mmCIF file with all atom_site columns, C-alpha atoms in Angstrom:
data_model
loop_
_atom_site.group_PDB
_atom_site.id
_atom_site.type_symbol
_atom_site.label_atom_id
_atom_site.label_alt_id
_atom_site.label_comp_id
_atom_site.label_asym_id
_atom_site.label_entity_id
_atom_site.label_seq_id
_atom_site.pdbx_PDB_ins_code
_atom_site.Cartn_x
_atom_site.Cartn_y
_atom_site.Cartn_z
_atom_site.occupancy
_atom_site.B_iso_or_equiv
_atom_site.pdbx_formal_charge
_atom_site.auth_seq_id
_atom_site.auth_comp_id
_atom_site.auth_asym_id
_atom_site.auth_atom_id
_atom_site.pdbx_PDB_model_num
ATOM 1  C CA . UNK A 1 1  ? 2.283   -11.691 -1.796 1.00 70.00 ? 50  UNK A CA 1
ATOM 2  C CA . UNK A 1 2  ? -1.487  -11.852 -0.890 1.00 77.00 ? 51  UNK A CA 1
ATOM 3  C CA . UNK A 1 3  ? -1.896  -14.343 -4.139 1.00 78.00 ? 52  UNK A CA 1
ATOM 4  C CA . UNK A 1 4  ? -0.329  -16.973 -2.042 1.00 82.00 ? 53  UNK A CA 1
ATOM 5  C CA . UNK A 1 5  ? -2.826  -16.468 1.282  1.00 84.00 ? 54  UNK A CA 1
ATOM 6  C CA . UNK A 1 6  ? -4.298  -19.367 2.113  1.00 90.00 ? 55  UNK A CA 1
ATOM 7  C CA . UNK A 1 7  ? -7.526  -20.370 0.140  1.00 90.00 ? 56  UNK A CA 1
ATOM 8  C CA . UNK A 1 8  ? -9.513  -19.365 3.857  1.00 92.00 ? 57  UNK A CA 1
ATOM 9  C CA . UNK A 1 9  ? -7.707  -16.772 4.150  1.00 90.00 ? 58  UNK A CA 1
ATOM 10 C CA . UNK A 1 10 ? -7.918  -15.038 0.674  1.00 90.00 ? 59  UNK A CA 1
ATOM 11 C CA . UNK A 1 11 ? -10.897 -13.116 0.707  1.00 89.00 ? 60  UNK A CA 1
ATOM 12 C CA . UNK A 1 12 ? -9.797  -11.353 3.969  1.00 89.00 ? 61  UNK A CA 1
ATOM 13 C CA . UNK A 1 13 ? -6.512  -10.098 2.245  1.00 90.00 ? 62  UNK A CA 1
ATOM 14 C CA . UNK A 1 14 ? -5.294  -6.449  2.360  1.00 88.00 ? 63  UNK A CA 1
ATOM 15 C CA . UNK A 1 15 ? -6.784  -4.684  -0.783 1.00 89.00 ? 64  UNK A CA 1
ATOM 16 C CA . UNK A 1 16 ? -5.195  -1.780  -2.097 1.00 88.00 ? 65  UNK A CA 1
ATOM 17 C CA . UNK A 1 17 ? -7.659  1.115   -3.281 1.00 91.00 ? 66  UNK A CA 1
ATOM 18 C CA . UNK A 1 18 ? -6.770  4.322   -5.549 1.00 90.00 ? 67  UNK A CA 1
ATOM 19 C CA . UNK A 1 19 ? -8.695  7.298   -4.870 1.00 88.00 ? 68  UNK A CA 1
ATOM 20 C CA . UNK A 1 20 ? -9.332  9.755   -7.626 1.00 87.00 ? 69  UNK A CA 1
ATOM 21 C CA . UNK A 1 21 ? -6.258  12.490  -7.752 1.00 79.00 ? 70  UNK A CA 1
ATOM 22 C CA . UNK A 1 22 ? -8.453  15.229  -7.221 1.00 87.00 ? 71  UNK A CA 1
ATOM 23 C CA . UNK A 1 23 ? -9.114  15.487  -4.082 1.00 79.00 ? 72  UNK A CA 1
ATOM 24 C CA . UNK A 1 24 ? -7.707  17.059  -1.065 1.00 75.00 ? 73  UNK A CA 1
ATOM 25 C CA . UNK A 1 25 ? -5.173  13.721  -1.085 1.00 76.00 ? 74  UNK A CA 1
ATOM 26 C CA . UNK A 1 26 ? -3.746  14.535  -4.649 1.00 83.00 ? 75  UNK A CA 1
ATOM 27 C CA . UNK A 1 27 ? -0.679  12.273  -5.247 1.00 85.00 ? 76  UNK A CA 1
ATOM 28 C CA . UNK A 1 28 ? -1.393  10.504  -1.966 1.00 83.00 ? 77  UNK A CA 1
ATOM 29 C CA . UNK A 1 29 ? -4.329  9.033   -3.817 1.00 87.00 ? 78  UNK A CA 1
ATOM 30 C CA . UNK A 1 30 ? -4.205  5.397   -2.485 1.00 88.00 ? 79  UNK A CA 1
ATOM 31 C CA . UNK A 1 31 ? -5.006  3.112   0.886  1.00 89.00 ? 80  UNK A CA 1
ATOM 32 C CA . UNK A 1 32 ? -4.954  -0.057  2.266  1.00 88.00 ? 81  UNK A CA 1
ATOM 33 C CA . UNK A 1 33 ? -8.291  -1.539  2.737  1.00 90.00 ? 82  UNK A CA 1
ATOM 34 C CA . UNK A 1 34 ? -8.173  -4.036  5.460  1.00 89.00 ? 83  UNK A CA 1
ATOM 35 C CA . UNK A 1 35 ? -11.225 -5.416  7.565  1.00 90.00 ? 84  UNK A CA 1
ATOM 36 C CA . UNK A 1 36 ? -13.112 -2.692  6.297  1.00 90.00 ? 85  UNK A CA 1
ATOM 37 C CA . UNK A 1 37 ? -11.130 -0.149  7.314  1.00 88.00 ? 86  UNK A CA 1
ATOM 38 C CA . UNK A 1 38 ? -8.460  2.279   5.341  1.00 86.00 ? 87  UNK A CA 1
ATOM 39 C CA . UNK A 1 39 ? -4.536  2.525   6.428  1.00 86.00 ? 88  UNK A CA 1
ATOM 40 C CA . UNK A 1 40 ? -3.048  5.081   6.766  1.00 83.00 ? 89  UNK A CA 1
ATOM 41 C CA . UNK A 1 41 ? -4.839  8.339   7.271  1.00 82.00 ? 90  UNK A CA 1
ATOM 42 C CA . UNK A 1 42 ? -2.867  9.997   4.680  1.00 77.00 ? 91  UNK A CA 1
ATOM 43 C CA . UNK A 1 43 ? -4.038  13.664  6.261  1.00 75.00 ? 92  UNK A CA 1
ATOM 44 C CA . UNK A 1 44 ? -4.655  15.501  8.927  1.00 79.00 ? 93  UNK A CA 1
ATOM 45 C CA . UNK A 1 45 ? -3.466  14.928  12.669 1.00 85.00 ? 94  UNK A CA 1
ATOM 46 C CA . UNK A 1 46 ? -1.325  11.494  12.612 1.00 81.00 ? 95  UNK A CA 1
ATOM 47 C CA . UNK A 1 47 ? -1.520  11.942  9.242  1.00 80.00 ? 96  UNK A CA 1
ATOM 48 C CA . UNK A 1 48 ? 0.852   9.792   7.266  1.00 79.00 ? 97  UNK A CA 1
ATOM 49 C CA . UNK A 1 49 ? 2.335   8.371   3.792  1.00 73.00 ? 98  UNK A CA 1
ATOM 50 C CA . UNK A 1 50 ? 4.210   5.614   5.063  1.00 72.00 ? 99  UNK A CA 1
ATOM 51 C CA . UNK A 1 51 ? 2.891   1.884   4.763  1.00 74.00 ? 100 UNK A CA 1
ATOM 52 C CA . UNK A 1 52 ? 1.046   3.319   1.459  1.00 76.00 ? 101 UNK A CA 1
ATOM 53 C CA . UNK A 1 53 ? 0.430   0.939   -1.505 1.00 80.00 ? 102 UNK A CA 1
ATOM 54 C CA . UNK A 1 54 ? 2.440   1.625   -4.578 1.00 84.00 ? 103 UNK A CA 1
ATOM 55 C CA . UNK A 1 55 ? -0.647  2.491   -6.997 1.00 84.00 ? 104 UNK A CA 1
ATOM 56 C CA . UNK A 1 56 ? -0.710  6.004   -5.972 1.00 85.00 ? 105 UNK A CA 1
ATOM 57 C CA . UNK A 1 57 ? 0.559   8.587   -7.926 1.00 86.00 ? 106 UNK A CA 1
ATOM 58 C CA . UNK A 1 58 ? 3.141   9.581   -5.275 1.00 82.00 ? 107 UNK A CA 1
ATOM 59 C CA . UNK A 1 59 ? 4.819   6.634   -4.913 1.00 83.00 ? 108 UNK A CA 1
ATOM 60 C CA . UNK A 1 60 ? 7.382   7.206   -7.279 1.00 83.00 ? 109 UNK A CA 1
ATOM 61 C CA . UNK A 1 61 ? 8.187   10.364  -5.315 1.00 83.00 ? 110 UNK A CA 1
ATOM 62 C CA . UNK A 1 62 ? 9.170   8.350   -2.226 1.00 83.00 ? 111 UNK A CA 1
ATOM 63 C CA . UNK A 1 63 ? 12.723  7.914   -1.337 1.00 85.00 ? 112 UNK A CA 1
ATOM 64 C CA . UNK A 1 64 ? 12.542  4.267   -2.076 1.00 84.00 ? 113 UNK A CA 1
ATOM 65 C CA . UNK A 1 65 ? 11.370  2.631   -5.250 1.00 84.00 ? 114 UNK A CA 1
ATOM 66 C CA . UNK A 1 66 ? 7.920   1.394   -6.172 1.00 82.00 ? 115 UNK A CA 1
ATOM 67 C CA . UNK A 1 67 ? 10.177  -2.316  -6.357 1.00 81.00 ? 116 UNK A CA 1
ATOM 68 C CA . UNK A 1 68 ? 11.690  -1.696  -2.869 1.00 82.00 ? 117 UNK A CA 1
ATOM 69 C CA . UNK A 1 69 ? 8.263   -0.634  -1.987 1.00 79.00 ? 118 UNK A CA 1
ATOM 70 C CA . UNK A 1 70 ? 6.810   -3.776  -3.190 1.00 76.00 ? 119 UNK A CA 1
ATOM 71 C CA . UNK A 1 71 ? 9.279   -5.938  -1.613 1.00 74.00 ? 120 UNK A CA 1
ATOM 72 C CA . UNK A 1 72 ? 10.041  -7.006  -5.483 1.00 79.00 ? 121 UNK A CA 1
ATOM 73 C CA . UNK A 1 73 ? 13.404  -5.597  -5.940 1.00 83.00 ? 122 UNK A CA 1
ATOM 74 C CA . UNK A 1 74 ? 15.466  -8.130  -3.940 1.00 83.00 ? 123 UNK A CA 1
ATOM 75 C CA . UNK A 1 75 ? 18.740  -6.627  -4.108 1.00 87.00 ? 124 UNK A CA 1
ATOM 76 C CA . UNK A 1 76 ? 17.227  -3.625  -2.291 1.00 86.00 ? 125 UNK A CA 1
ATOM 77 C CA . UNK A 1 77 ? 16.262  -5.888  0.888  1.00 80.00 ? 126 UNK A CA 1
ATOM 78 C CA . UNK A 1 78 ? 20.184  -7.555  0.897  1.00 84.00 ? 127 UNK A CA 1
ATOM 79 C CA . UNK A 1 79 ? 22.971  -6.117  3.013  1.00 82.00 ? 128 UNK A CA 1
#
């Protein structure tokens, strides 16, 4: 999706980053980098996993496929 920003645009796109799995994260080894900052706070208070990006290790773990995830698997998204 971010491939088609705008050419003014594109180097301001979301970037996903993978932490290293060993860490106090473990599966939940990945974040959105976005203005310089990284969404979500996968622990502690407000803590969360949702709105993660599919190249961590838990993602497959998530009720929802890494396709649904990715908004790839169209027939997911239709009624």
């Amino acid at each position: 999706m971010f491939k088609r920003l705008v050419k003014e645009f594109y180097d301001r796109r979301p970037l996903a980053v993978r932490l290293d799995g060993d860490t106090v994260d473990g599966k939940y080894n990945a974040v959105w980098l976005i203005e310089g900052e990284t969404y979500p706070k996968l622990v502690g208070k407000g803590g969360t996993i949702f709105r993660t990006s599919t190249l961590m290790e838990a993602a497959p773990l998530k009720q929802e496929s890494p396709g649904a995830q990715e908004i790839t698997d169209v027939q997911f998204h239709l009624p």
